Short mmCIF file of C-alpha atoms in Angstrom, two decimals:
data_model
loop_
_atom_site.label_atom_id
_atom_site.label_comp_id
_atom_site.label_asym_id
_atom_site.label_seq_id
_atom_site.Cartn_x
_atom_site.Cartn_y
_atom_site.Cartn_z
CA GLY A 21 -9.49 5.25 -15.35
CA LYS A 22 -8.06 2.13 -13.73
CA PHE A 23 -6.38 1.73 -10.36
CA ILE A 24 -3.22 -0.40 -10.68
CA GLY A 25 -1.83 -0.46 -7.14
CA PHE A 26 0.42 1.44 -4.78
CA HIS A 27 3.99 1.45 -3.52
CA GLN A 28 4.80 1.78 0.17
CA ARG A 29 8.14 3.13 1.37
CA GLU A 30 8.52 4.10 5.03
CA ASN A 31 5.55 6.39 5.83
CA LYS A 32 4.94 7.39 2.22
CA ASN A 33 2.75 5.91 -0.50
CA VAL A 34 2.70 6.29 -4.28
CA LEU A 35 -0.59 5.51 -6.01
CA VAL A 36 -0.41 4.06 -9.52
CA TYR A 37 -3.34 4.37 -11.91
CA GLN A 38 -4.09 4.63 -15.60
CA ILE A 39 -6.17 7.15 -17.52
CA ASN A 40 -6.72 6.28 -21.17
CA ASP A 41 -3.33 4.81 -22.13
CA SER A 42 -1.28 6.93 -19.74
CA GLU A 43 0.21 5.66 -16.48
CA ILE A 44 0.17 8.18 -13.65
CA GLN A 45 1.95 7.91 -10.32
CA GLU A 46 0.70 10.14 -7.51
CA HIS A 47 2.29 10.87 -4.15
CA PRO A 48 -0.06 12.72 -1.77
CA TRP A 49 1.72 14.80 0.88
CA TYR A 50 1.12 17.97 2.89
CA ASN A 51 2.55 21.39 3.72
CA GLU A 52 1.48 24.39 5.81
CA HIS A 53 -1.32 25.20 3.37
CA GLY A 54 -2.90 21.74 3.17
CA LEU A 55 -2.68 18.78 0.81
CA VAL A 56 -0.21 18.54 -2.07
CA ARG A 57 -0.91 16.11 -4.92
CA ASN A 58 2.35 15.25 -6.68
CA PHE A 59 2.00 13.66 -10.13
CA TYR A 60 4.63 11.78 -12.11
CA PHE A 61 4.32 10.58 -15.71
CA PRO A 62 6.98 7.87 -16.18
CA LYS A 63 6.20 7.33 -19.86
CA GLY A 64 4.70 10.71 -20.63
CA SER A 65 1.03 11.18 -21.46
CA GLU A 66 -1.48 12.50 -23.91
CA SER A 67 -3.85 15.29 -22.87
CA ILE A 68 -5.72 14.31 -19.69
CA LYS A 69 -8.58 15.88 -17.76
CA LEU A 70 -8.91 15.30 -14.02
CA SER A 71 -12.11 16.34 -12.27
CA LEU A 72 -11.38 17.83 -8.86
CA PRO A 73 -13.66 17.88 -5.79
CA THR A 74 -15.81 20.98 -5.59
CA GLY A 75 -16.82 22.98 -2.56
CA GLU A 76 -16.82 26.47 -1.08
CA ASN A 77 -13.68 25.77 0.96
CA CYS A 78 -11.68 23.93 -1.70
CA PHE A 79 -9.02 25.85 -3.61
CA TYR A 80 -6.38 24.65 -6.09
CA LYS A 81 -3.08 26.03 -7.31
CA ILE A 82 -0.37 24.55 -9.56
CA ILE A 83 2.84 25.07 -7.58
CA ALA A 84 5.41 23.14 -9.66
CA ASN A 85 5.67 21.52 -13.08
CA LYS A 86 8.45 20.09 -15.23
CA GLY A 87 8.07 18.63 -18.70
CA VAL A 88 4.35 19.35 -18.78
CA THR A 89 1.95 22.28 -18.83
CA ALA A 90 -1.46 22.31 -17.21
CA THR A 91 -4.39 24.63 -16.58
CA LEU A 92 -7.15 24.83 -14.00
CA THR A 93 -10.63 25.47 -15.36
CA ASN A 94 -13.87 25.12 -13.37
CA LYS A 95 -12.36 22.67 -10.87
CA THR A 96 -10.93 20.59 -13.71
CA LEU A 97 -7.19 20.01 -14.08
CA VAL A 98 -6.30 19.86 -17.78
CA ILE A 99 -2.88 18.25 -18.25
CA ASN A 100 -1.43 18.77 -21.70
CA LYS A 101 0.75 16.25 -23.48
CA SER A 102 3.74 15.50 -21.26
CA THR A 103 7.22 14.12 -21.83
CA PRO A 104 8.52 10.94 -20.11
CA GLY A 105 9.52 11.74 -16.53
CA ALA A 106 7.35 14.85 -16.32
CA THR A 107 6.13 16.02 -12.90
CA LEU A 108 3.35 18.28 -11.67
CA SER A 109 2.37 19.38 -8.16
CA LEU A 110 -1.07 20.65 -7.21
CA GLN A 111 -1.78 22.53 -3.97
CA VAL A 112 -5.15 21.81 -2.35
CA SER A 113 -6.19 24.17 0.45
CA LYS A 114 -9.18 25.48 2.39
CA LYS A 115 -8.48 29.07 1.39
CA GLU A 116 -6.87 30.67 -1.63
CA VAL A 117 -3.08 30.61 -1.59
CA VAL A 118 -1.49 33.79 -2.92
CA GLY A 119 2.09 34.09 -4.11
CA HIS A 120 4.90 31.59 -4.43
CA VAL A 121 4.70 28.28 -2.56
CA LYS A 122 8.04 26.77 -1.59
CA HIS A 123 8.03 23.19 -2.82
CA ILE A 124 10.50 20.43 -3.63
CA SER A 125 9.18 17.76 -5.99
CA PRO A 126 9.54 14.24 -4.58
CA ASN A 127 11.92 11.64 -5.97
CA PHE A 128 9.49 9.13 -7.46
CA LYS A 129 12.20 6.65 -8.41
CA LEU A 130 13.21 6.49 -4.76
CA LEU A 131 9.63 6.36 -3.45
CA THR A 132 8.74 3.45 -5.74
CA SER A 133 11.79 1.40 -4.76
CA PRO A 134 11.72 -0.99 -1.78
CA GLY A 135 12.55 0.64 1.54
CA PRO A 136 13.41 -0.56 5.05
CA ASP A 137 11.12 -2.86 6.98
CA LEU A 138 8.55 -0.84 8.94
CA TRP A 139 7.54 -3.73 11.18
CA GLY A 140 10.58 -5.36 12.68
CA TRP A 141 8.68 -6.62 15.72
CA GLU A 142 8.21 -10.38 15.95
CA TYR A 143 6.05 -12.42 18.27
CA LYS A 144 7.77 -15.61 19.32
CA ALA A 145 6.06 -18.31 21.32
CA LYS A 146 5.92 -22.04 21.82
CA GLY A 147 2.91 -23.95 20.59
CA SER A 148 1.38 -26.92 22.34
CA LEU A 149 0.80 -30.29 20.70
CA ALA A 150 -2.31 -32.35 21.22
CA VAL A 151 -1.86 -35.02 23.89
CA ASN A 152 -3.07 -37.76 21.58
CA GLN A 153 -1.33 -37.30 18.22
CA ASN A 154 -2.92 -40.47 16.83
CA GLY A 155 -6.55 -39.61 17.51
CA SER A 156 -9.22 -39.11 14.88
CA HIS A 157 -9.25 -35.36 15.55
CA VAL A 158 -5.88 -33.86 16.48
CA GLN A 159 -5.87 -30.23 17.57
CA ASP A 160 -2.57 -28.48 18.23
CA GLN A 161 -2.60 -24.97 19.66
CA ILE A 162 -0.64 -22.03 18.25
CA PRO A 163 -0.43 -18.76 20.25
CA VAL A 164 -1.67 -15.62 18.48
CA PRO A 165 -0.19 -12.13 19.14
CA ILE A 166 -3.34 -10.67 20.66
CA ASN A 167 -1.25 -7.97 22.35
CA ASN A 168 0.87 -6.41 19.62
CA PRO A 169 2.48 -2.96 19.25
CA TYR A 170 0.18 -2.03 16.36
CA GLY A 171 -2.99 -2.34 18.43
CA THR A 172 -4.61 -4.38 15.69
CA SER A 173 -7.40 -6.85 16.35
CA MET A 174 -6.43 -10.46 15.65
CA MET A 175 -9.71 -11.77 14.23
CA LEU A 176 -8.27 -14.33 11.83
CA THR A 177 -10.15 -14.75 8.55
CA GLY A 178 -7.82 -16.59 6.17
CA LEU A 179 -4.92 -19.02 6.04
CA SER A 180 -2.67 -20.36 3.29
CA PHE A 181 0.74 -22.05 3.15
CA PHE A 182 3.97 -21.39 1.26
CA ASP A 183 5.87 -24.31 -0.21
CA ASP A 184 8.47 -24.04 2.58
CA GLY A 185 5.87 -24.59 5.32
CA ARG A 186 5.37 -20.99 6.42
CA ALA A 187 1.82 -19.70 6.60
CA ALA A 188 0.21 -16.41 5.65
CA VAL A 189 -2.70 -15.34 7.84
CA CYS A 190 -5.04 -12.38 7.32
CA THR A 191 -7.24 -10.57 9.82
CA LEU A 192 -10.63 -8.93 9.43
CA GLN A 193 -9.07 -5.54 10.19
CA GLY A 194 -6.84 -5.85 7.11
CA ASP A 195 -3.47 -7.15 8.28
CA VAL A 196 -1.46 -10.01 6.80
CA TRP A 197 1.00 -11.90 9.01
CA ILE A 198 3.64 -14.48 8.11
CA VAL A 199 3.89 -17.37 10.57
CA SER A 200 6.98 -19.57 10.63
CA GLY A 201 8.10 -22.46 12.82
CA LEU A 202 5.02 -24.55 12.07
CA ASP A 203 6.82 -27.87 12.32
CA GLN A 204 6.09 -31.08 14.20
CA LYS A 205 7.35 -29.65 17.49
CA LEU A 206 6.00 -26.05 17.42
CA GLU A 207 8.82 -24.94 19.73
CA LYS A 208 9.70 -21.72 17.88
CA VAL A 209 6.56 -20.27 16.33
CA THR A 210 7.15 -16.74 15.00
CA TRP A 211 4.61 -14.18 13.80
CA LYS A 212 5.63 -11.12 11.76
CA ARG A 213 3.43 -8.48 10.21
CA TYR A 214 3.69 -8.54 6.41
CA ALA A 215 1.06 -6.06 5.18
CA SER A 216 -1.72 -3.82 6.45
CA GLY A 217 -4.53 -1.62 5.17
CA ILE A 218 -6.53 -4.22 3.24
CA GLU A 219 -10.20 -3.26 3.38
CA ILE A 220 -11.87 -6.01 5.41
CA ALA A 221 -9.70 -9.00 4.50
CA LEU A 222 -11.98 -12.01 4.13
CA GLY A 223 -9.52 -14.65 2.93
CA LEU A 224 -6.24 -15.24 1.17
CA LEU A 225 -4.44 -17.67 -1.10
CA ILE A 226 -0.77 -18.15 -1.97
CA VAL A 227 -0.11 -18.63 -5.70
CA ASN A 228 3.47 -18.93 -6.99
CA ASP A 229 4.74 -17.69 -3.62
CA LYS A 230 2.68 -14.49 -3.88
CA VAL A 231 -0.02 -13.68 -1.31
CA LEU A 232 -3.40 -12.74 -2.79
CA VAL A 233 -5.86 -11.23 -0.32
CA ALA A 234 -9.60 -10.96 -0.92
CA GLY A 235 -10.84 -7.69 0.54
CA ARG A 236 -14.22 -6.07 0.34
CA ASP A 237 -13.16 -3.81 -2.54
CA ARG A 238 -10.73 -5.98 -4.56
CA ILE A 239 -8.25 -8.86 -4.64
CA THR A 240 -4.80 -7.52 -3.82
CA ARG A 241 -1.57 -9.29 -4.76
CA LEU A 242 1.29 -8.48 -2.38
CA HIS A 243 4.91 -8.12 -3.47
CA ASP A 244 8.02 -8.09 -1.28
CA ARG A 245 10.59 -6.96 -3.83
CA ASN A 246 13.62 -6.88 -1.52
CA ASN A 247 12.68 -9.98 0.51
CA ASP A 248 12.83 -8.24 3.89
CA GLY A 249 9.57 -9.71 5.18
CA MET A 250 7.33 -6.70 4.41
CA ALA A 251 5.14 -6.13 1.37
CA ASP A 252 6.22 -2.95 -0.43
CA TYR A 253 3.92 -3.07 -3.47
CA TYR A 254 0.15 -3.72 -3.31
CA GLU A 255 -1.06 -4.73 -6.78
CA SER A 256 -4.73 -4.43 -7.63
CA PHE A 257 -5.10 -7.95 -9.04
CA CYS A 258 -8.88 -7.88 -9.61
CA GLN A 259 -11.49 -5.24 -8.84
CA ASP A 260 -14.35 -6.39 -11.08
#
């Protein structure tokens, strides 16, 4: 299998991965019984086997399917050949679930489309210029949003610039911020959160106006498909 990336819309995520030649989208959610794994096959699929975690307190039940049939055998989910647009929902619980489970399959086309900006908060401050702008070592100072509503640590680990002069900055905790107002006066410096959840971001680079972040597990390329200032698709650019 190969992990391709994930979509983020509001407080929901859709994982995208590939098994053999089949693309699978998965939206994990929950109900009163436990976890629900919702699968979507945008182009259909050949027969697929998914190994499931084993354990004394781990039970599985297929609670919805459309355009595909599947069976559970020895903690293995066998998904038969599916048609394009097929869906399947798997209940995961700590005890066996008996009877019908009320469930509405999610709208994957909606979940994989750009949504509203989750992080509208901006930190605005005035920078301070070095007293001697003609010295051999000029050091201007730019305020950093140490106190922010997300409670994230601002240990900066990477910096890169867009062609328009804005900067992208990553933090060790896994955030990416866009900083604007970095002109010769620094009177209106603005920080806005762009992405989060990168595993130990150690650096970044902007290539063709796309932010690529080097985390501990992979290089992630960030996409803002509706240009609202928040990344809504995290592409697994390289994980080798």
